[in-house]
CSV table of C-alpha atoms and ligand atoms in Angstrom, one decimal:
chain,number,residue,atom,x,y,z
A,80,UNK,CA,0.0,0.0,-0.1
A,81,UNK,CA,1.3,3.6,-0.8
A,82,UNK,CA,1.5,5.9,2.1
A,83,UNK,CA,0.8,9.3,1.0
A,84,UNK,CA,1.9,12.3,3.0
A,85,UNK,CA,0.5,15.6,2.4
A,86,UNK,CA,4.1,17.0,2.6
A,87,UNK,CA,4.5,15.5,-0.7
A,88,UNK,CA,2.6,18.2,-2.5
A,89,UNK,CA,1.5,21.7,-1.1
A,90,UNK,CA,0.2,20.0,2.0
A,91,UNK,CA,-2.7,18.5,0.1
A,92,UNK,CA,-4.6,16.2,2.3
A,93,UNK,CA,-4.9,13.7,-0.7
A,94,UNK,CA,-2.3,13.7,-3.8
A,95,UNK,CA,-5.6,14.0,-6.5
A,96,UNK,CA,-6.0,16.9,-8.7
A,97,UNK,CA,-8.9,17.9,-10.8
A,98,UNK,CA,-7.3,19.2,-13.9
A,99,UNK,CA,-7.5,22.5,-15.5
A,100,UNK,CA,-9.9,22.2,-18.1
A,101,UNK,CA,-10.9,25.7,-20.4
A,102,UNK,CA,-14.2,25.5,-21.3
A,103,UNK,CA,-14.8,22.3,-19.2
A,104,UNK,CA,-13.7,23.1,-15.7
A,105,UNK,CA,-16.4,25.3,-13.6
A,106,UNK,CA,-16.3,27.2,-10.3
A,107,UNK,CA,-18.5,24.3,-9.3
A,108,UNK,CA,-16.5,21.7,-10.1
A,109,UNK,CA,-13.3,23.2,-9.1
A,110,UNK,CA,-15.0,24.0,-5.6
A,111,UNK,CA,-17.3,20.5,-5.3
A,112,UNK,CA,-13.3,18.8,-5.8
A,113,UNK,CA,-11.8,20.8,-3.3
A,114,UNK,CA,-14.3,20.6,-0.9
A,115,UNK,CA,-14.1,16.6,-1.1
A,116,UNK,CA,-10.6,16.8,-0.2
A,117,UNK,CA,-8.8,17.1,-3.6
A,118,UNK,CA,-7.1,19.8,-5.4
A,119,UNK,CA,-9.9,21.9,-8.2
A,120,UNK,CA,-8.6,23.8,-10.9
A,121,UNK,CA,-9.7,26.2,-13.1
A,122,UNK,CA,-8.6,27.0,-16.6
A,123,UNK,CA,-8.7,30.6,-17.9
A,124,UNK,CA,-6.7,30.4,-21.1
A,125,UNK,CA,-10.3,31.1,-22.8
A,126,UNK,CA,-11.3,33.8,-20.8
A,127,UNK,CA,-10.6,37.5,-20.3
A,128,UNK,CA,-9.4,38.9,-17.2
A,129,UNK,CA,-12.4,40.1,-16.0
A,130,UNK,CA,-14.4,36.6,-16.5
A,131,UNK,CA,-11.6,34.4,-15.2
A,132,UNK,CA,-11.7,37.2,-11.9
A,133,UNK,CA,-15.1,36.3,-11.7
A,134,UNK,CA,-14.6,32.4,-11.9
A,135,UNK,CA,-12.0,32.8,-9.2
A,136,UNK,CA,-14.8,35.0,-7.0
A,137,UNK,CA,-17.4,32.1,-7.5
A,138,UNK,CA,-15.2,29.5,-6.9
A,139,UNK,CA,-14.3,31.4,-3.4
A,140,UNK,CA,-17.9,31.8,-2.7
A,141,UNK,CA,-18.1,27.8,-2.8
A,142,UNK,CA,-15.3,27.1,-0.4
A,143,UNK,CA,-12.1,28.6,1.1
A,144,UNK,CA,-10.0,25.4,0.0
A,145,UNK,CA,-6.9,25.9,-2.1
A,146,UNK,CA,-7.7,25.8,-5.5
A,147,UNK,CA,-5.6,25.9,-8.7
A,148,UNK,CA,-5.9,28.7,-12.1
A,149,UNK,CA,-4.1,27.9,-15.1
A,150,UNK,CA,-3.1,29.8,-17.9
A,151,UNK,CA,-1.7,29.0,-21.3
A,152,UNK,CA,2.0,30.4,-22.2
A,153,UNK,CA,2.3,30.0,-26.1
A,154,UNK,CA,4.2,32.1,-28.7
A,155,UNK,CA,2.0,34.6,-29.6
A,156,UNK,CA,1.2,33.2,-33.5
A,157,UNK,CA,3.3,34.2,-36.7
A,158,UNK,CA,0.5,35.2,-38.8
A,159,UNK,CA,0.3,34.1,-43.0
A,160,UNK,CA,-2.3,35.3,-44.6
A,161,UNK,CA,-1.9,32.8,-47.1
A,162,UNK,CA,-2.0,30.1,-45.2
A,163,UNK,CA,-5.1,31.3,-43.4
A,164,UNK,CA,-6.6,31.6,-46.7
A,165,UNK,CA,-5.3,27.8,-48.0
A,166,UNK,CA,-7.2,26.8,-44.8
A,167,UNK,CA,-9.9,28.3,-45.0
A,168,UNK,CA,-10.5,27.5,-48.6
A,169,UNK,CA,-10.0,24.0,-47.4
A,170,UNK,CA,-12.8,24.0,-44.8
A,171,UNK,CA,-15.2,25.3,-47.2
A,172,UNK,CA,-17.1,22.3,-48.3
A,173,UNK,CA,-17.9,21.9,-44.5
A,174,UNK,CA,-19.0,25.2,-44.4
A,175,UNK,CA,-21.0,24.9,-47.2
A,176,UNK,CA,-22.4,21.1,-45.9
A,177,UNK,CA,-23.7,23.4,-42.6
A,178,UNK,CA,-25.1,26.3,-45.6
A,179,UNK,CA,-22.5,28.4,-44.5
A,180,UNK,CA,-19.1,29.8,-46.1
A,181,UNK,CA,-16.5,30.4,-44.3
A,182,UNK,CA,-15.5,33.5,-42.3
A,183,UNK,CA,-13.2,36.5,-44.7
A,184,UNK,CA,-10.5,36.1,-42.0
A,185,UNK,CA,-9.4,34.9,-38.8
A,186,UNK,CA,-8.3,36.2,-35.7
A,187,UNK,CA,-5.7,35.8,-32.9
A,188,UNK,CA,-8.8,34.8,-29.9
A,189,UNK,CA,-7.2,33.8,-27.1
A,190,UNK,CA,-4.4,36.1,-25.5
A,191,UNK,CA,-1.2,34.0,-24.2
A,192,UNK,CA,-0.5,34.7,-20.7
A,193,UNK,CA,2.8,35.7,-21.8
A,194,UNK,CA,1.7,39.4,-23.2
A,195,UNK,CA,-1.4,39.1,-20.9
A,196,UNK,CA,-0.5,42.0,-18.3
A,197,UNK,CA,-3.8,42.6,-17.1
A,198,UNK,CA,-4.3,38.8,-16.6
A,199,UNK,CA,-0.6,38.9,-14.7
A,200,UNK,CA,-1.9,41.3,-12.5
A,201,UNK,CA,-5.2,40.1,-11.7
A,202,UNK,CA,-4.0,37.0,-10.5
A,203,UNK,CA,-1.4,39.1,-8.3
A,204,UNK,CA,-4.8,40.6,-6.7
A,205,UNK,CA,-7.3,37.4,-6.6
A,206,UNK,CA,-4.0,35.2,-4.9
A,207,UNK,CA,-5.3,32.1,-6.0
A,208,UNK,CA,-3.5,29.2,-4.0
A,209,UNK,CA,-1.8,27.8,-7.3
A,210,UNK,CA,-1.2,29.2,-10.5
A,211,UNK,CA,-0.2,26.4,-13.6
A,212,UNK,CA,1.1,27.0,-16.7
A,213,UNK,CA,1.1,25.3,-19.9
A,214,UNK,CA,2.5,25.3,-23.4
A,215,UNK,CA,5.4,27.3,-21.5
A,216,UNK,CA,6.7,29.6,-19.2
A,217,UNK,CA,6.5,33.2,-18.3
A,218,UNK,CA,9.2,35.0,-17.5
A,219,UNK,CA,11.2,34.5,-14.4
A,220,UNK,CA,10.3,38.0,-12.8
A,221,UNK,CA,6.8,37.1,-12.9
A,222,UNK,CA,7.0,34.2,-11.6
A,223,UNK,CA,9.1,35.3,-8.8
A,224,UNK,CA,6.3,37.9,-8.3
A,225,UNK,CA,3.5,35.4,-8.0
A,226,UNK,CA,5.8,33.4,-5.5
A,227,UNK,CA,6.1,36.6,-3.5
A,228,UNK,CA,2.6,36.7,-3.5
A,229,UNK,CA,2.3,33.6,-1.7
A,230,UNK,CA,1.2,31.9,-4.7
A,231,UNK,CA,2.3,28.3,-5.2
A,232,UNK,CA,3.7,27.5,-9.1
A,233,UNK,CA,3.0,24.3,-11.2
A,234,UNK,CA,4.1,24.1,-15.1
A,235,UNK,CA,3.3,20.8,-17.6
A,236,UNK,CA,6.3,19.4,-18.9
A,237,UNK,CA,6.3,16.8,-21.7
A,238,UNK,CA,9.8,15.8,-21.7
A,239,UNK,CA,13.2,16.0,-19.4
A,240,UNK,CA,14.2,19.3,-21.3
A,241,UNK,CA,10.8,21.0,-20.6
A,242,UNK,CA,11.0,19.8,-16.9
A,243,UNK,CA,14.5,21.2,-16.6
A,244,UNK,CA,13.2,24.4,-17.8
A,245,UNK,CA,10.4,24.3,-15.4
A,246,UNK,CA,13.0,23.5,-12.4
A,247,UNK,CA,15.6,26.4,-13.4
A,248,UNK,CA,12.8,28.9,-13.6
A,249,UNK,CA,12.1,28.5,-9.7
A,250,UNK,CA,8.5,26.7,-10.5
A,251,UNK,CA,7.7,24.3,-7.2
A,252,UNK,CA,6.4,21.3,-9.0
A,253,UNK,CA,6.1,19.5,-12.5
A,254,UNK,CA,3.1,18.2,-14.4
A,255,UNK,CA,4.5,15.5,-16.2
A,256,UNK,CA,1.9,15.1,-19.0
A,257,UNK,CA,1.9,11.8,-21.0
A,258,UNK,CA,0.8,11.0,-24.4
A,259,UNK,CA,-2.3,9.5,-23.1
A,260,UNK,CA,-3.2,12.6,-22.0
A,261,UNK,CA,-6.6,15.0,-23.0
A,262,UNK,CA,-6.9,17.9,-24.3
A,263,UNK,CA,-3.8,20.1,-25.4
A,264,UNK,CA,-0.2,18.5,-25.1
A,265,UNK,CA,1.7,21.1,-23.1
A,266,UNK,CA,4.9,20.9,-25.6
A,267,UNK,CA,6.7,23.9,-25.2
A,268,UNK,CA,8.6,24.0,-28.9
A,269,UNK,CA,6.0,22.9,-31.7
A,270,UNK,CA,9.1,22.6,-34.0
A,271,UNK,CA,11.2,19.6,-31.7
A,272,UNK,CA,10.7,16.1,-32.1
A,273,UNK,CA,8.2,14.6,-29.6
A,274,UNK,CA,9.2,11.8,-28.1
A,275,UNK,CA,5.4,11.3,-26.9
A,276,UNK,CA,6.6,9.0,-23.7
A,277,UNK,CA,3.8,7.8,-21.6
A,278,UNK,CA,2.7,9.1,-18.2
A,279,UNK,CA,4.3,6.1,-16.3
A,280,UNK,CA,7.8,6.6,-18.1
A,281,UNK,CA,7.7,10.5,-18.0
A,282,UNK,CA,7.0,10.2,-14.3
A,283,UNK,CA,9.8,7.7,-13.3
A,284,UNK,CA,12.3,9.7,-15.8
A,285,UNK,CA,11.3,13.2,-14.2
A,286,UNK,CA,11.3,11.6,-10.6
A,287,UNK,CA,14.7,10.7,-10.8
A,288,UNK,CA,16.1,13.5,-12.8
A,289,UNK,CA,14.5,16.3,-11.0
A,290,UNK,CA,14.4,17.8,-7.5
A,291,UNK,CA,11.0,18.5,-8.0
A,292,UNK,CA,7.6,16.9,-6.6
A,293,UNK,CA,6.3,15.1,-9.8
A,294,UNK,CA,2.3,15.2,-11.0
A,295,UNK,CA,1.3,12.5,-12.9
A,296,UNK,CA,-1.2,13.3,-15.6
A,297,UNK,CA,-2.7,11.3,-18.7
A,298,UNK,CA,-5.0,8.4,-19.1
A,299,UNK,CA,-5.5,8.2,-15.1
A,300,UNK,CA,-8.9,7.3,-14.4
A,301,UNK,CA,-9.2,5.5,-11.1
A,302,UNK,CA,-7.6,5.5,-7.5
A,303,UNK,CA,-5.7,2.2,-8.6
A,304,UNK,CA,-4.0,4.4,-11.7
A,305,UNK,CA,-2.9,6.9,-9.0
A,306,UNK,CA,-1.4,4.6,-6.7
A,307,UNK,CA,0.6,3.1,-9.9
A,308,UNK,CA,1.7,6.7,-10.2
A,309,UNK,CA,2.8,7.1,-6.7
A,310,UNK,CA,4.5,3.9,-6.8
A,311,UNK,CA,6.3,5.4,-9.8
A,312,UNK,CA,7.5,8.2,-7.9
A,313,UNK,CA,4.6,10.6,-8.2
A,314,UNK,CA,3.7,13.2,-5.7
A,315,UNK,CA,0.0,13.2,-6.9
A,316,UNK,CA,-1.9,12.8,-10.1
A,317,UNK,CA,-3.8,15.1,-12.0
A,318,UNK,CA,-7.1,13.9,-13.9
A,319,UNK,CA,-8.9,15.6,-16.4
A,320,UNK,CA,-11.0,12.9,-18.5
A,321,UNK,CA,-12.6,11.3,-15.7
A,322,UNK,CA,-14.0,14.3,-14.6
A,323,UNK,CA,-16.1,15.7,-17.5
A,324,UNK,CA,-18.9,13.4,-16.9
A,325,UNK,CA,-19.3,15.2,-13.7
A,326,UNK,CA,-22.7,17.2,-13.7
A,327,UNK,CA,-20.9,19.9,-12.2
A,328,UNK,CA,-18.7,20.4,-15.7
A,329,UNK,CA,-19.4,22.7,-18.5
A,330,UNK,CA,-19.7,19.6,-21.0
A,331,UNK,CA,-22.6,20.2,-23.2
A,332,UNK,CA,-25.0,17.1,-24.0
A,333,UNK,CA,-23.6,16.2,-27.0
A,334,UNK,CA,-20.1,16.0,-25.6
A,335,UNK,CA,-21.5,13.8,-22.5
A,336,UNK,CA,-23.4,11.2,-25.0
A,337,UNK,CA,-20.2,11.0,-27.4
A,338,UNK,CA,-18.1,10.3,-23.7
A,339,UNK,CA,-21.1,7.5,-22.6
A,340,UNK,CA,-20.7,5.8,-26.3
A,341,UNK,CA,-18.5,4.1,-28.5
A,342,UNK,CA,-16.7,7.6,-29.9
A,343,UNK,CA,-14.8,7.4,-26.3
A,344,UNK,CA,-12.4,4.3,-27.4
A,345,UNK,CA,-11.0,6.5,-30.5
A,346,UNK,CA,-9.1,9.8,-29.4
A,347,UNK,CA,-6.4,11.2,-31.8
A,348,UNK,CA,-3.8,13.4,-31.1
A,349,UNK,CA,-4.4,16.5,-33.8
A,350,UNK,CA,-3.6,19.8,-34.7
A,351,UNK,CA,-6.6,20.4,-36.9
A,352,UNK,CA,-9.0,21.6,-34.5
A,353,UNK,CA,-6.8,24.0,-32.4
A,354,UNK,CA,-3.2,24.9,-34.4
A,355,UNK,CA,-1.7,23.0,-31.6
A,356,UNK,CA,-1.6,19.0,-30.9
A,357,UNK,CA,-4.7,18.1,-28.8
A,358,UNK,CA,-6.0,14.8,-28.2
A,359,UNK,CA,-9.5,14.5,-28.3
A,360,UNK,CA,-12.7,11.8,-29.8
A,361,UNK,CA,-12.3,11.7,-33.6
A,362,UNK,CA,-14.8,13.6,-36.0
A,363,UNK,CA,-15.4,14.4,-39.0
A,364,UNK,CA,-13.1,17.9,-39.0
A,365,UNK,CA,-10.2,15.6,-37.4
A,366,UNK,CA,-10.7,13.3,-40.5
A,367,UNK,CA,-11.3,15.7,-42.8
A,368,UNK,CA,-8.3,17.9,-41.8
A,369,UNK,CA,-5.8,15.3,-41.7
A,370,UNK,CA,-6.7,13.7,-45.1
A,371,UNK,CA,-3.9,13.5,-47.3
A,372,UNK,CA,-3.1,16.8,-49.1
A,373,UNK,CA,-4.5,18.9,-46.5
A,374,UNK,CA,-2.8,22.1,-46.2
A,375,UNK,CA,-1.1,22.9,-43.0
A,376,UNK,CA,-3.4,24.7,-40.3
A,377,UNK,CA,-2.5,28.0,-39.1
A,378,UNK,CA,-1.2,28.5,-36.0
A,379,UNK,CA,-2.6,28.3,-32.4
A,380,UNK,CA,-5.4,29.7,-31.7
A,381,UNK,CA,-5.9,30.7,-35.2
A,382,UNK,CA,-7.0,27.2,-36.7
A,383,UNK,CA,-9.2,27.3,-33.2
A,384,UNK,CA,-11.4,30.2,-34.7
A,385,UNK,CA,-11.8,28.8,-38.2
A,386,UNK,CA,-13.1,25.9,-36.0
A,387,UNK,CA,-15.6,27.9,-34.1
A,388,UNK,CA,-17.1,29.2,-37.1
A,389,UNK,CA,-17.5,26.0,-38.3
A,390,UNK,CA,-19.2,24.7,-35.1
A,391,UNK,CA,-21.4,27.8,-34.8
A,392,UNK,CA,-22.9,26.7,-38.5
A,393,UNK,CA,-23.0,23.4,-37.5
A,394,UNK,CA,-24.6,23.1,-34.2
A,395,UNK,CA,-27.3,25.9,-35.8
A,396,UNK,CA,-28.5,22.8,-37.7
A,397,UNK,CA,-28.0,20.3,-34.8
A,398,UNK,CA,-24.8,19.0,-36.1
A,399,UNK,CA,-21.9,18.3,-33.8
A,400,UNK,CA,-19.5,16.4,-36.1
A,401,UNK,CA,-17.3,19.3,-35.6
A,402,UNK,CA,-17.2,19.8,-32.4
A,403,UNK,CA,-14.1,19.8,-30.1
A,404,UNK,CA,-14.3,17.3,-27.7
A,405,UNK,CA,-11.2,16.6,-25.9
A,406,UNK,CA,-10.5,13.3,-24.1
A,407,UNK,CA,-7.7,11.3,-23.4
A,408,UNK,CA,-6.8,7.8,-24.4
A,409,UNK,CA,-8.6,6.4,-21.1
A,410,UNK,CA,-11.9,8.3,-21.9
A,411,UNK,CA,-14.0,4.4,-22.0
A,412,UNK,CA,-13.5,3.9,-18.4
A,413,UNK,CA,-14.7,7.4,-17.6
A,414,UNK,CA,-17.2,7.3,-15.0
A,415,UNK,CA,-20.7,9.4,-14.3
A,416,UNK,CA,-21.0,10.6,-11.0
A,417,UNK,CA,-21.1,14.2,-8.8
A,418,UNK,CA,-17.3,15.5,-8.2
A,419,UNK,CA,-17.4,15.2,-4.8
A,420,UNK,CA,-18.8,11.3,-5.3
A,421,UNK,CA,-16.2,10.6,-7.4
A,422,UNK,CA,-13.2,12.3,-5.1
A,423,UNK,CA,-14.5,10.1,-2.6
A,424,UNK,CA,-14.2,7.0,-4.6
A,425,UNK,CA,-10.8,7.5,-6.0
A,426,UNK,CA,-9.7,8.3,-2.5
A,427,UNK,CA,-11.3,4.7,-1.4
A,428,UNK,CA,-9.8,2.8,-4.2
A,429,UNK,CA,-6.4,4.7,-3.5
A,430,UNK,CA,-6.1,3.0,0.1
A,431,UNK,CA,-8.0,-0.3,-1.1
B,651,LIG,C1,-11.3,18.9,-21.8
B,651,LIG,C2,-10.0,19.0,-21.4
B,651,LIG,C3,-9.4,20.3,-21.4
B,651,LIG,C4,-8.0,20.5,-20.7
B,651,LIG,N1,-7.8,21.9,-20.7
B,651,LIG,C5,-6.5,22.2,-20.2
B,651,LIG,C6,-6.2,23.6,-19.9
B,651,LIG,O1,-6.8,24.6,-20.1
B,651,LIG,N2,-4.9,23.5,-19.1
B,651,LIG,C7,-4.2,22.5,-18.8
B,651,LIG,O2,-2.7,22.7,-18.3
B,651,LIG,N3,-4.4,21.4,-19.5
B,651,LIG,C8,-5.7,21.4,-20.0
B,651,LIG,N4,-6.0,19.8,-20.0
B,651,LIG,C9,-4.9,18.7,-20.3
B,651,LIG,C10,-5.0,18.7,-18.5
B,651,LIG,O3,-4.5,19.2,-17.5
B,651,LIG,C11,-4.2,16.9,-18.5
B,651,LIG,O4,-3.1,16.9,-18.6
B,651,LIG,C12,-4.8,15.4,-18.9
B,651,LIG,O5,-6.3,16.0,-18.7
B,651,LIG,C13,-4.7,14.7,-18.3
B,651,LIG,O6,-5.1,13.6,-18.9
B,651,LIG,P1,-6.5,12.7,-18.9
B,651,LIG,O7,-7.4,13.7,-19.6
B,651,LIG,O8,-6.2,11.2,-19.5
B,651,LIG,O9,-6.8,12.7,-17.5
B,651,LIG,C14,-7.1,19.8,-20.1
B,651,LIG,C15,-7.8,18.3,-20.9
B,651,LIG,C16,-9.0,17.8,-21.0
B,651,LIG,C17,-9.6,16.6,-21.3
């Protein structure tokens, strides 16, 4: 049996983290998880600083337990009108199926935390217990300022090189995200070769070769999975897909239906939905966009803007075939129950 000491990660009573999931995790979900003894998280990458401030305040209204707030640190998209036009032209037949035409132009819809001074000031002011970074790291002076405000920090690594950068930057813990994980892959450099390490291998590697607490993320769906990761050297486990079916998540009915169906057993890591590799349940947009001869999608989040236009045209006709339904390889193992019950079950399974 694995014995968990709260000191292993920020004094948390259990080693269970509900992953930040921009657009899917809600204040109700994060608060329910934190209240039940886990660590809830909010993903604010697709929210404005004002929306994020309201989400943090709402979570606080539900609980005084600590929770995590997550931001994206991607390089601002290098715009290329020809690439964007080619992508829109490629999507034109899908728009036409929905009785629509592609937009004339695309936009950089989500500001990176790297250039979002307002989001930085908002976090300093709101002081969530923990802030985590995905896709890279903010400048060291910003990390220092957050820490001086009493905020603990975490950042995602998909390989040892990124983990070393995280350690050098003075971050407090590393989220080791394996290839199984649902949602966006946190890789820093999209041009670097991706070794696509599994969560188990990555956790062992980082536990041996860094001095920071390691949080395992990717494919963990129950207490046994958490226990296995603790045995491999993790200080805690971060679960995303396992929480999507909770009634407190923002997942819509169609997303839930897909997760309960056969579709859950087919996920793919793809750039065609957002412009960055992300794992979701296979749909027509993924299949179409990855066909041989397809042009390269524009960088994140410009491709996402095209997808959002397509989704809104499709959904008006009751068609969900183009929707982004992020999920990890463990999706068929997801269980449907309120978040507090799920955390209680995970704790029980972890101890059995
Ligand atoms: C719907 C969804 C949205 C996600 N959004 C974010 C996010 O906003 N920030 C982030 O750091 N990770 C995000 N992730 C990735 C998770 O942090 C985590 O790495 C992943 O869920 C772990 O794999 P699992 O889904 O198999 O549990 C998301 C994952 C999912 C499933």
